[in-house]
């Protein structure tokens, strides 16, 4: 699992995770290509330009920290872009679930305003779950960043496990827009096909 606490600026959460992964590679805790198995996002030209600027900052941070070149040879712009492309569509926002009814109400309100997020993480197996606007499973976090998969109804043997990447209470047009903009696909789940 690659995890990172939420930095003050939301725009920096993914670069922060790439920096974390770079540290894990340098310390021997992860391989530089460990995310390559995951599906990458399609990146637009403007995003690539931003990533080049971010990479220069990251590279200079490691240079200033005095790391020897031999242990940072993996740290290239191609590595950074490949990592970011995978983090962008595979990272989960970690929200700890409520333990009491009062907590439930306040955590629901915090979730809507994104205040309940305690960090972001990429998990290898959950990254392979596809999206459905009427999912049969849900990822939850009870006390820490260990993700648990919770069934939302009876699931037949052999049935695909699907989770919902977004807020399923939105109408069909809003869901399609967010999935197209954020994840680059047109959702053709039964709910969307029926226009619900
Ligand atoms: C987190 S990955 C899910 C695993 C991915 N299908 C794989 O084989 O590695 C998210 C990507 O899967 C595809 N995907 C997930 N749910 C989908 C759906 N309901 N309809 C079409 N494509 C979907 C999209 O390309 C999306 O960007």
mmCIF file with all atom_site columns, N, CA, C and O in Angstrom, residues 81-115:
data_model
loop_
_atom_site.group_PDB
_atom_site.id
_atom_site.type_symbol
_atom_site.label_atom_id
_atom_site.label_alt_id
_atom_site.label_comp_id
_atom_site.label_asym_id
_atom_site.label_entity_id
_atom_site.label_seq_id
_atom_site.pdbx_PDB_ins_code
_atom_site.Cartn_x
_atom_site.Cartn_y
_atom_site.Cartn_z
_atom_site.occupancy
_atom_site.B_iso_or_equiv
_atom_site.pdbx_formal_charge
_atom_site.auth_seq_id
_atom_site.auth_comp_id
_atom_site.auth_asym_id
_atom_site.auth_atom_id
_atom_site.pdbx_PDB_model_num
ATOM 1   N N  . UNK A 1 81  ? 5.820   10.641 -14.423 1.00 0.00 ? 81  UNK A N  1
ATOM 2   C CA . UNK A 1 81  ? 4.553   10.703 -15.173 1.00 0.00 ? 81  UNK A CA 1
ATOM 3   C C  . UNK A 1 81  ? 3.820   9.360  -15.101 1.00 0.00 ? 81  UNK A C  1
ATOM 4   O O  . UNK A 1 81  ? 2.607   9.304  -14.889 1.00 0.00 ? 81  UNK A O  1
ATOM 5   N N  . UNK A 1 82  ? 4.557   8.266  -15.242 1.00 0.00 ? 82  UNK A N  1
ATOM 6   C CA . UNK A 1 82  ? 3.932   6.931  -15.149 1.00 0.00 ? 82  UNK A CA 1
ATOM 7   C C  . UNK A 1 82  ? 3.299   6.697  -13.788 1.00 0.00 ? 82  UNK A C  1
ATOM 8   O O  . UNK A 1 82  ? 2.199   6.152  -13.690 1.00 0.00 ? 82  UNK A O  1
ATOM 9   N N  . UNK A 1 83  ? 3.999   7.115  -12.739 1.00 0.00 ? 83  UNK A N  1
ATOM 10  C CA . UNK A 1 83  ? 3.484   6.941  -11.372 1.00 0.00 ? 83  UNK A CA 1
ATOM 11  C C  . UNK A 1 83  ? 2.239   7.808  -11.164 1.00 0.00 ? 83  UNK A C  1
ATOM 12  O O  . UNK A 1 83  ? 1.196   7.339  -10.685 1.00 0.00 ? 83  UNK A O  1
ATOM 13  N N  . UNK A 1 84  ? 2.332   9.078  -11.547 1.00 0.00 ? 84  UNK A N  1
ATOM 14  C CA . UNK A 1 84  ? 1.196   9.988  -11.362 1.00 0.00 ? 84  UNK A CA 1
ATOM 15  C C  . UNK A 1 84  ? -0.027  9.525  -12.161 1.00 0.00 ? 84  UNK A C  1
ATOM 16  O O  . UNK A 1 84  ? -1.161  9.612  -11.680 1.00 0.00 ? 84  UNK A O  1
ATOM 17  N N  . UNK A 1 85  ? 0.202   9.033  -13.383 1.00 0.00 ? 85  UNK A N  1
ATOM 18  C CA . UNK A 1 85  ? -0.916  8.583  -14.225 1.00 0.00 ? 85  UNK A CA 1
ATOM 19  C C  . UNK A 1 85  ? -1.652  7.438  -13.540 1.00 0.00 ? 85  UNK A C  1
ATOM 20  O O  . UNK A 1 85  ? -2.873  7.301  -13.662 1.00 0.00 ? 85  UNK A O  1
ATOM 21  N N  . UNK A 1 86  ? -0.947  6.613  -12.797 1.00 0.00 ? 86  UNK A N  1
ATOM 22  C CA . UNK A 1 86  ? -1.582  5.485  -12.107 1.00 0.00 ? 86  UNK A CA 1
ATOM 23  C C  . UNK A 1 86  ? -2.208  5.928  -10.789 1.00 0.00 ? 86  UNK A C  1
ATOM 24  O O  . UNK A 1 86  ? -3.299  5.501  -10.429 1.00 0.00 ? 86  UNK A O  1
ATOM 25  N N  . UNK A 1 87  ? -1.528  6.801  -10.069 1.00 0.00 ? 87  UNK A N  1
ATOM 26  C CA . UNK A 1 87  ? -2.087  7.279  -8.798  1.00 0.00 ? 87  UNK A CA 1
ATOM 27  C C  . UNK A 1 87  ? -3.413  8.011  -9.055  1.00 0.00 ? 87  UNK A C  1
ATOM 28  O O  . UNK A 1 87  ? -4.380  7.849  -8.322  1.00 0.00 ? 87  UNK A O  1
ATOM 29  N N  . UNK A 1 88  ? -3.464  8.775  -10.147 1.00 0.00 ? 88  UNK A N  1
ATOM 30  C CA . UNK A 1 88  ? -4.649  9.606  -10.401 1.00 0.00 ? 88  UNK A CA 1
ATOM 31  C C  . UNK A 1 88  ? -5.945  8.819  -10.503 1.00 0.00 ? 88  UNK A C  1
ATOM 32  O O  . UNK A 1 88  ? -6.983  9.293  -10.078 1.00 0.00 ? 88  UNK A O  1
ATOM 33  N N  . UNK A 1 89  ? -5.915  7.630  -11.109 1.00 0.00 ? 89  UNK A N  1
ATOM 34  C CA . UNK A 1 89  ? -7.202  6.911  -11.183 1.00 0.00 ? 89  UNK A CA 1
ATOM 35  C C  . UNK A 1 89  ? -7.300  5.728  -10.222 1.00 0.00 ? 89  UNK A C  1
ATOM 36  O O  . UNK A 1 89  ? -8.323  5.066  -10.177 1.00 0.00 ? 89  UNK A O  1
ATOM 37  N N  . UNK A 1 90  ? -6.254  5.487  -9.449  1.00 0.00 ? 90  UNK A N  1
ATOM 38  C CA . UNK A 1 90  ? -6.323  4.335  -8.547  1.00 0.00 ? 90  UNK A CA 1
ATOM 39  C C  . UNK A 1 90  ? -6.297  4.704  -7.062  1.00 0.00 ? 90  UNK A C  1
ATOM 40  O O  . UNK A 1 90  ? -6.520  3.837  -6.219  1.00 0.00 ? 90  UNK A O  1
ATOM 41  N N  . UNK A 1 91  ? -6.014  5.974  -6.748  1.00 0.00 ? 91  UNK A N  1
ATOM 42  C CA . UNK A 1 91  ? -5.928  6.353  -5.326  1.00 0.00 ? 91  UNK A CA 1
ATOM 43  C C  . UNK A 1 91  ? -7.318  6.447  -4.697  1.00 0.00 ? 91  UNK A C  1
ATOM 44  O O  . UNK A 1 91  ? -8.268  6.899  -5.319  1.00 0.00 ? 91  UNK A O  1
ATOM 45  N N  . UNK A 1 92  ? -7.424  6.002  -3.472  1.00 0.00 ? 92  UNK A N  1
ATOM 46  C CA . UNK A 1 92  ? -8.660  6.120  -2.690  1.00 0.00 ? 92  UNK A CA 1
ATOM 47  C C  . UNK A 1 92  ? -8.495  7.249  -1.684  1.00 0.00 ? 92  UNK A C  1
ATOM 48  O O  . UNK A 1 92  ? -7.407  7.431  -1.123  1.00 0.00 ? 92  UNK A O  1
ATOM 49  N N  . UNK A 1 93  ? -9.592  7.968  -1.437  1.00 0.00 ? 93  UNK A N  1
ATOM 50  C CA . UNK A 1 93  ? -9.583  8.946  -0.346  1.00 0.00 ? 93  UNK A CA 1
ATOM 51  C C  . UNK A 1 93  ? -10.030 8.197  0.898   1.00 0.00 ? 93  UNK A C  1
ATOM 52  O O  . UNK A 1 93  ? -11.120 7.614  0.924   1.00 0.00 ? 93  UNK A O  1
ATOM 53  N N  . UNK A 1 94  ? -9.183  8.181  1.913   1.00 0.00 ? 94  UNK A N  1
ATOM 54  C CA . UNK A 1 94  ? -9.485  7.400  3.125   1.00 0.00 ? 94  UNK A CA 1
ATOM 55  C C  . UNK A 1 94  ? -10.391 8.207  4.047   1.00 0.00 ? 94  UNK A C  1
ATOM 56  O O  . UNK A 1 94  ? -10.049 9.316  4.450   1.00 0.00 ? 94  UNK A O  1
ATOM 57  N N  . UNK A 1 95  ? -11.549 7.624  4.352   1.00 0.00 ? 95  UNK A N  1
ATOM 58  C CA . UNK A 1 95  ? -12.478 8.255  5.298   1.00 0.00 ? 95  UNK A CA 1
ATOM 59  C C  . UNK A 1 95  ? -12.811 7.232  6.364   1.00 0.00 ? 95  UNK A C  1
ATOM 60  O O  . UNK A 1 95  ? -13.358 6.176  6.052   1.00 0.00 ? 95  UNK A O  1
ATOM 61  N N  . UNK A 1 96  ? -12.473 7.532  7.618   1.00 0.00 ? 96  UNK A N  1
ATOM 62  C CA . UNK A 1 96  ? -12.774 6.591  8.703   1.00 0.00 ? 96  UNK A CA 1
ATOM 63  C C  . UNK A 1 96  ? -14.278 6.592  8.959   1.00 0.00 ? 96  UNK A C  1
ATOM 64  O O  . UNK A 1 96  ? -14.901 7.656  8.983   1.00 0.00 ? 96  UNK A O  1
ATOM 65  N N  . UNK A 1 97  ? -14.869 5.385  9.135   1.00 0.00 ? 97  UNK A N  1
ATOM 66  C CA . UNK A 1 97  ? -16.323 5.336  9.341   1.00 0.00 ? 97  UNK A CA 1
ATOM 67  C C  . UNK A 1 97  ? -16.669 5.657  10.793  1.00 0.00 ? 97  UNK A C  1
ATOM 68  O O  . UNK A 1 97  ? -15.857 5.516  11.694  1.00 0.00 ? 97  UNK A O  1
ATOM 69  N N  . UNK A 1 98  ? -17.911 6.085  10.981  1.00 0.00 ? 98  UNK A N  1
ATOM 70  C CA . UNK A 1 98  ? -18.372 6.485  12.310  1.00 0.00 ? 98  UNK A CA 1
ATOM 71  C C  . UNK A 1 98  ? -18.568 5.281  13.224  1.00 0.00 ? 98  UNK A C  1
ATOM 72  O O  . UNK A 1 98  ? -18.849 4.191  12.765  1.00 0.00 ? 98  UNK A O  1
ATOM 73  N N  . UNK A 1 99  ? -18.397 5.478  14.529  1.00 0.00 ? 99  UNK A N  1
ATOM 74  C CA . UNK A 1 99  ? -18.608 4.366  15.454  1.00 0.00 ? 99  UNK A CA 1
ATOM 75  C C  . UNK A 1 99  ? -19.928 4.510  16.225  1.00 0.00 ? 99  UNK A C  1
ATOM 76  O O  . UNK A 1 99  ? -20.359 3.593  16.882  1.00 0.00 ? 99  UNK A O  1
ATOM 77  N N  . UNK A 1 100 ? -20.586 5.670  16.174  1.00 0.00 ? 100 UNK A N  1
ATOM 78  C CA . UNK A 1 100 ? -21.864 5.830  16.864  1.00 0.00 ? 100 UNK A CA 1
ATOM 79  C C  . UNK A 1 100 ? -22.804 6.622  15.945  1.00 0.00 ? 100 UNK A C  1
ATOM 80  O O  . UNK A 1 100 ? -22.379 7.180  14.934  1.00 0.00 ? 100 UNK A O  1
ATOM 81  N N  . UNK A 1 101 ? -24.104 6.693  16.352  1.00 0.00 ? 101 UNK A N  1
ATOM 82  C CA . UNK A 1 101 ? -25.076 7.393  15.517  1.00 0.00 ? 101 UNK A CA 1
ATOM 83  C C  . UNK A 1 101 ? -24.709 8.874  15.381  1.00 0.00 ? 101 UNK A C  1
ATOM 84  O O  . UNK A 1 101 ? -24.759 9.451  14.298  1.00 0.00 ? 101 UNK A O  1
ATOM 85  N N  . UNK A 1 102 ? -24.300 9.513  16.502  1.00 0.00 ? 102 UNK A N  1
ATOM 86  C CA . UNK A 1 102 ? -23.929 10.936 16.449  1.00 0.00 ? 102 UNK A CA 1
ATOM 87  C C  . UNK A 1 102 ? -22.735 11.122 15.513  1.00 0.00 ? 102 UNK A C  1
ATOM 88  O O  . UNK A 1 102 ? -22.687 12.042 14.706  1.00 0.00 ? 102 UNK A O  1
ATOM 89  N N  . UNK A 1 103 ? -21.772 10.179 15.641  1.00 0.00 ? 103 UNK A N  1
ATOM 90  C CA . UNK A 1 103 ? -20.597 10.249 14.768  1.00 0.00 ? 103 UNK A CA 1
ATOM 91  C C  . UNK A 1 103 ? -21.005 10.123 13.304  1.00 0.00 ? 103 UNK A C  1
ATOM 92  O O  . UNK A 1 103 ? -20.456 10.756 12.422  1.00 0.00 ? 103 UNK A O  1
ATOM 93  N N  . UNK A 1 104 ? -22.020 9.232  13.098  1.00 0.00 ? 104 UNK A N  1
ATOM 94  C CA . UNK A 1 104 ? -22.447 8.967  11.725  1.00 0.00 ? 104 UNK A CA 1
ATOM 95  C C  . UNK A 1 104 ? -22.947 10.245 11.061  1.00 0.00 ? 104 UNK A C  1
ATOM 96  O O  . UNK A 1 104 ? -22.609 10.559 9.926   1.00 0.00 ? 104 UNK A O  1
ATOM 97  N N  . UNK A 1 105 ? -23.771 11.017 11.838  1.00 0.00 ? 105 UNK A N  1
ATOM 98  C CA . UNK A 1 105 ? -24.316 12.259 11.290  1.00 0.00 ? 105 UNK A CA 1
ATOM 99  C C  . UNK A 1 105 ? -23.202 13.254 10.997  1.00 0.00 ? 105 UNK A C  1
ATOM 100 O O  . UNK A 1 105 ? -23.162 13.863 9.935   1.00 0.00 ? 105 UNK A O  1
ATOM 101 N N  . UNK A 1 106 ? -22.261 13.396 11.966  1.00 0.00 ? 106 UNK A N  1
ATOM 102 C CA . UNK A 1 106 ? -21.202 14.386 11.731  1.00 0.00 ? 106 UNK A CA 1
ATOM 103 C C  . UNK A 1 106 ? -20.250 13.913 10.638  1.00 0.00 ? 106 UNK A C  1
ATOM 104 O O  . UNK A 1 106 ? -19.759 14.703 9.838   1.00 0.00 ? 106 UNK A O  1
ATOM 105 N N  . UNK A 1 107 ? -20.031 12.573 10.543  1.00 0.00 ? 107 UNK A N  1
ATOM 106 C CA . UNK A 1 107 ? -19.100 12.131 9.503   1.00 0.00 ? 107 UNK A CA 1
ATOM 107 C C  . UNK A 1 107 ? -19.740 12.250 8.128   1.00 0.00 ? 107 UNK A C  1
ATOM 108 O O  . UNK A 1 107 ? -19.069 12.507 7.133   1.00 0.00 ? 107 UNK A O  1
ATOM 109 N N  . UNK A 1 108 ? -21.111 12.090 8.058   1.00 0.00 ? 108 UNK A N  1
ATOM 110 C CA . UNK A 1 108 ? -21.782 12.254 6.768   1.00 0.00 ? 108 UNK A CA 1
ATOM 111 C C  . UNK A 1 108 ? -21.631 13.702 6.300   1.00 0.00 ? 108 UNK A C  1
ATOM 112 O O  . UNK A 1 108 ? -21.330 13.970 5.140   1.00 0.00 ? 108 UNK A O  1
ATOM 113 N N  . UNK A 1 109 ? -21.811 14.648 7.244   1.00 0.00 ? 109 UNK A N  1
ATOM 114 C CA . UNK A 1 109 ? -21.671 16.063 6.893   1.00 0.00 ? 109 UNK A CA 1
ATOM 115 C C  . UNK A 1 109 ? -20.234 16.370 6.484   1.00 0.00 ? 109 UNK A C  1
ATOM 116 O O  . UNK A 1 109 ? -19.979 17.062 5.497   1.00 0.00 ? 109 UNK A O  1
ATOM 117 N N  . UNK A 1 110 ? -19.281 15.806 7.229   1.00 0.00 ? 110 UNK A N  1
ATOM 118 C CA . UNK A 1 110 ? -17.869 16.057 6.921   1.00 0.00 ? 110 UNK A CA 1
ATOM 119 C C  . UNK A 1 110 ? -17.494 15.448 5.572   1.00 0.00 ? 110 UNK A C  1
ATOM 120 O O  . UNK A 1 110 ? -16.710 16.007 4.814   1.00 0.00 ? 110 UNK A O  1
ATOM 121 N N  . UNK A 1 111 ? -18.118 14.296 5.256   1.00 0.00 ? 111 UNK A N  1
ATOM 122 C CA . UNK A 1 111 ? -17.798 13.640 3.995   1.00 0.00 ? 111 UNK A CA 1
ATOM 123 C C  . UNK A 1 111 ? -18.225 14.509 2.819   1.00 0.00 ? 111 UNK A C  1
ATOM 124 O O  . UNK A 1 111 ? -17.512 14.634 1.832   1.00 0.00 ? 111 UNK A O  1
ATOM 125 N N  . UNK A 1 112 ? -19.416 15.130 2.949   1.00 0.00 ? 112 UNK A N  1
ATOM 126 C CA . UNK A 1 112 ? -19.910 15.977 1.866   1.00 0.00 ? 112 UNK A CA 1
ATOM 127 C C  . UNK A 1 112 ? -18.945 17.142 1.639   1.00 0.00 ? 112 UNK A C  1
ATOM 128 O O  . UNK A 1 112 ? -18.646 17.524 0.517   1.00 0.00 ? 112 UNK A O  1
ATOM 129 N N  . UNK A 1 113 ? -18.404 17.695 2.732   1.00 0.00 ? 113 UNK A N  1
ATOM 130 C CA . UNK A 1 113 ? -17.493 18.828 2.567   1.00 0.00 ? 113 UNK A CA 1
ATOM 131 C C  . UNK A 1 113 ? -16.032 18.377 2.452   1.00 0.00 ? 113 UNK A C  1
ATOM 132 O O  . UNK A 1 113 ? -15.127 19.197 2.443   1.00 0.00 ? 113 UNK A O  1
ATOM 133 N N  . UNK A 1 114 ? -15.810 17.065 2.348   1.00 0.00 ? 114 UNK A N  1
ATOM 134 C CA . UNK A 1 114 ? -14.473 16.470 2.189   1.00 0.00 ? 114 UNK A CA 1
ATOM 135 C C  . UNK A 1 114 ? -13.591 16.642 3.427   1.00 0.00 ? 114 UNK A C  1
ATOM 136 O O  . UNK A 1 114 ? -12.390 16.409 3.368   1.00 0.00 ? 114 UNK A O  1
ATOM 137 N N  . UNK A 1 115 ? -14.192 17.070 4.587   1.00 0.00 ? 115 UNK A N  1
ATOM 138 C CA . UNK A 1 115 ? -13.380 17.293 5.780   1.00 0.00 ? 115 UNK A CA 1
ATOM 139 C C  . UNK A 1 115 ? -12.966 15.991 6.463   1.00 0.00 ? 115 UNK A C  1
ATOM 140 O O  . UNK A 1 115 ? -12.092 15.977 7.301   1.00 0.00 ? 115 UNK A O  1
#
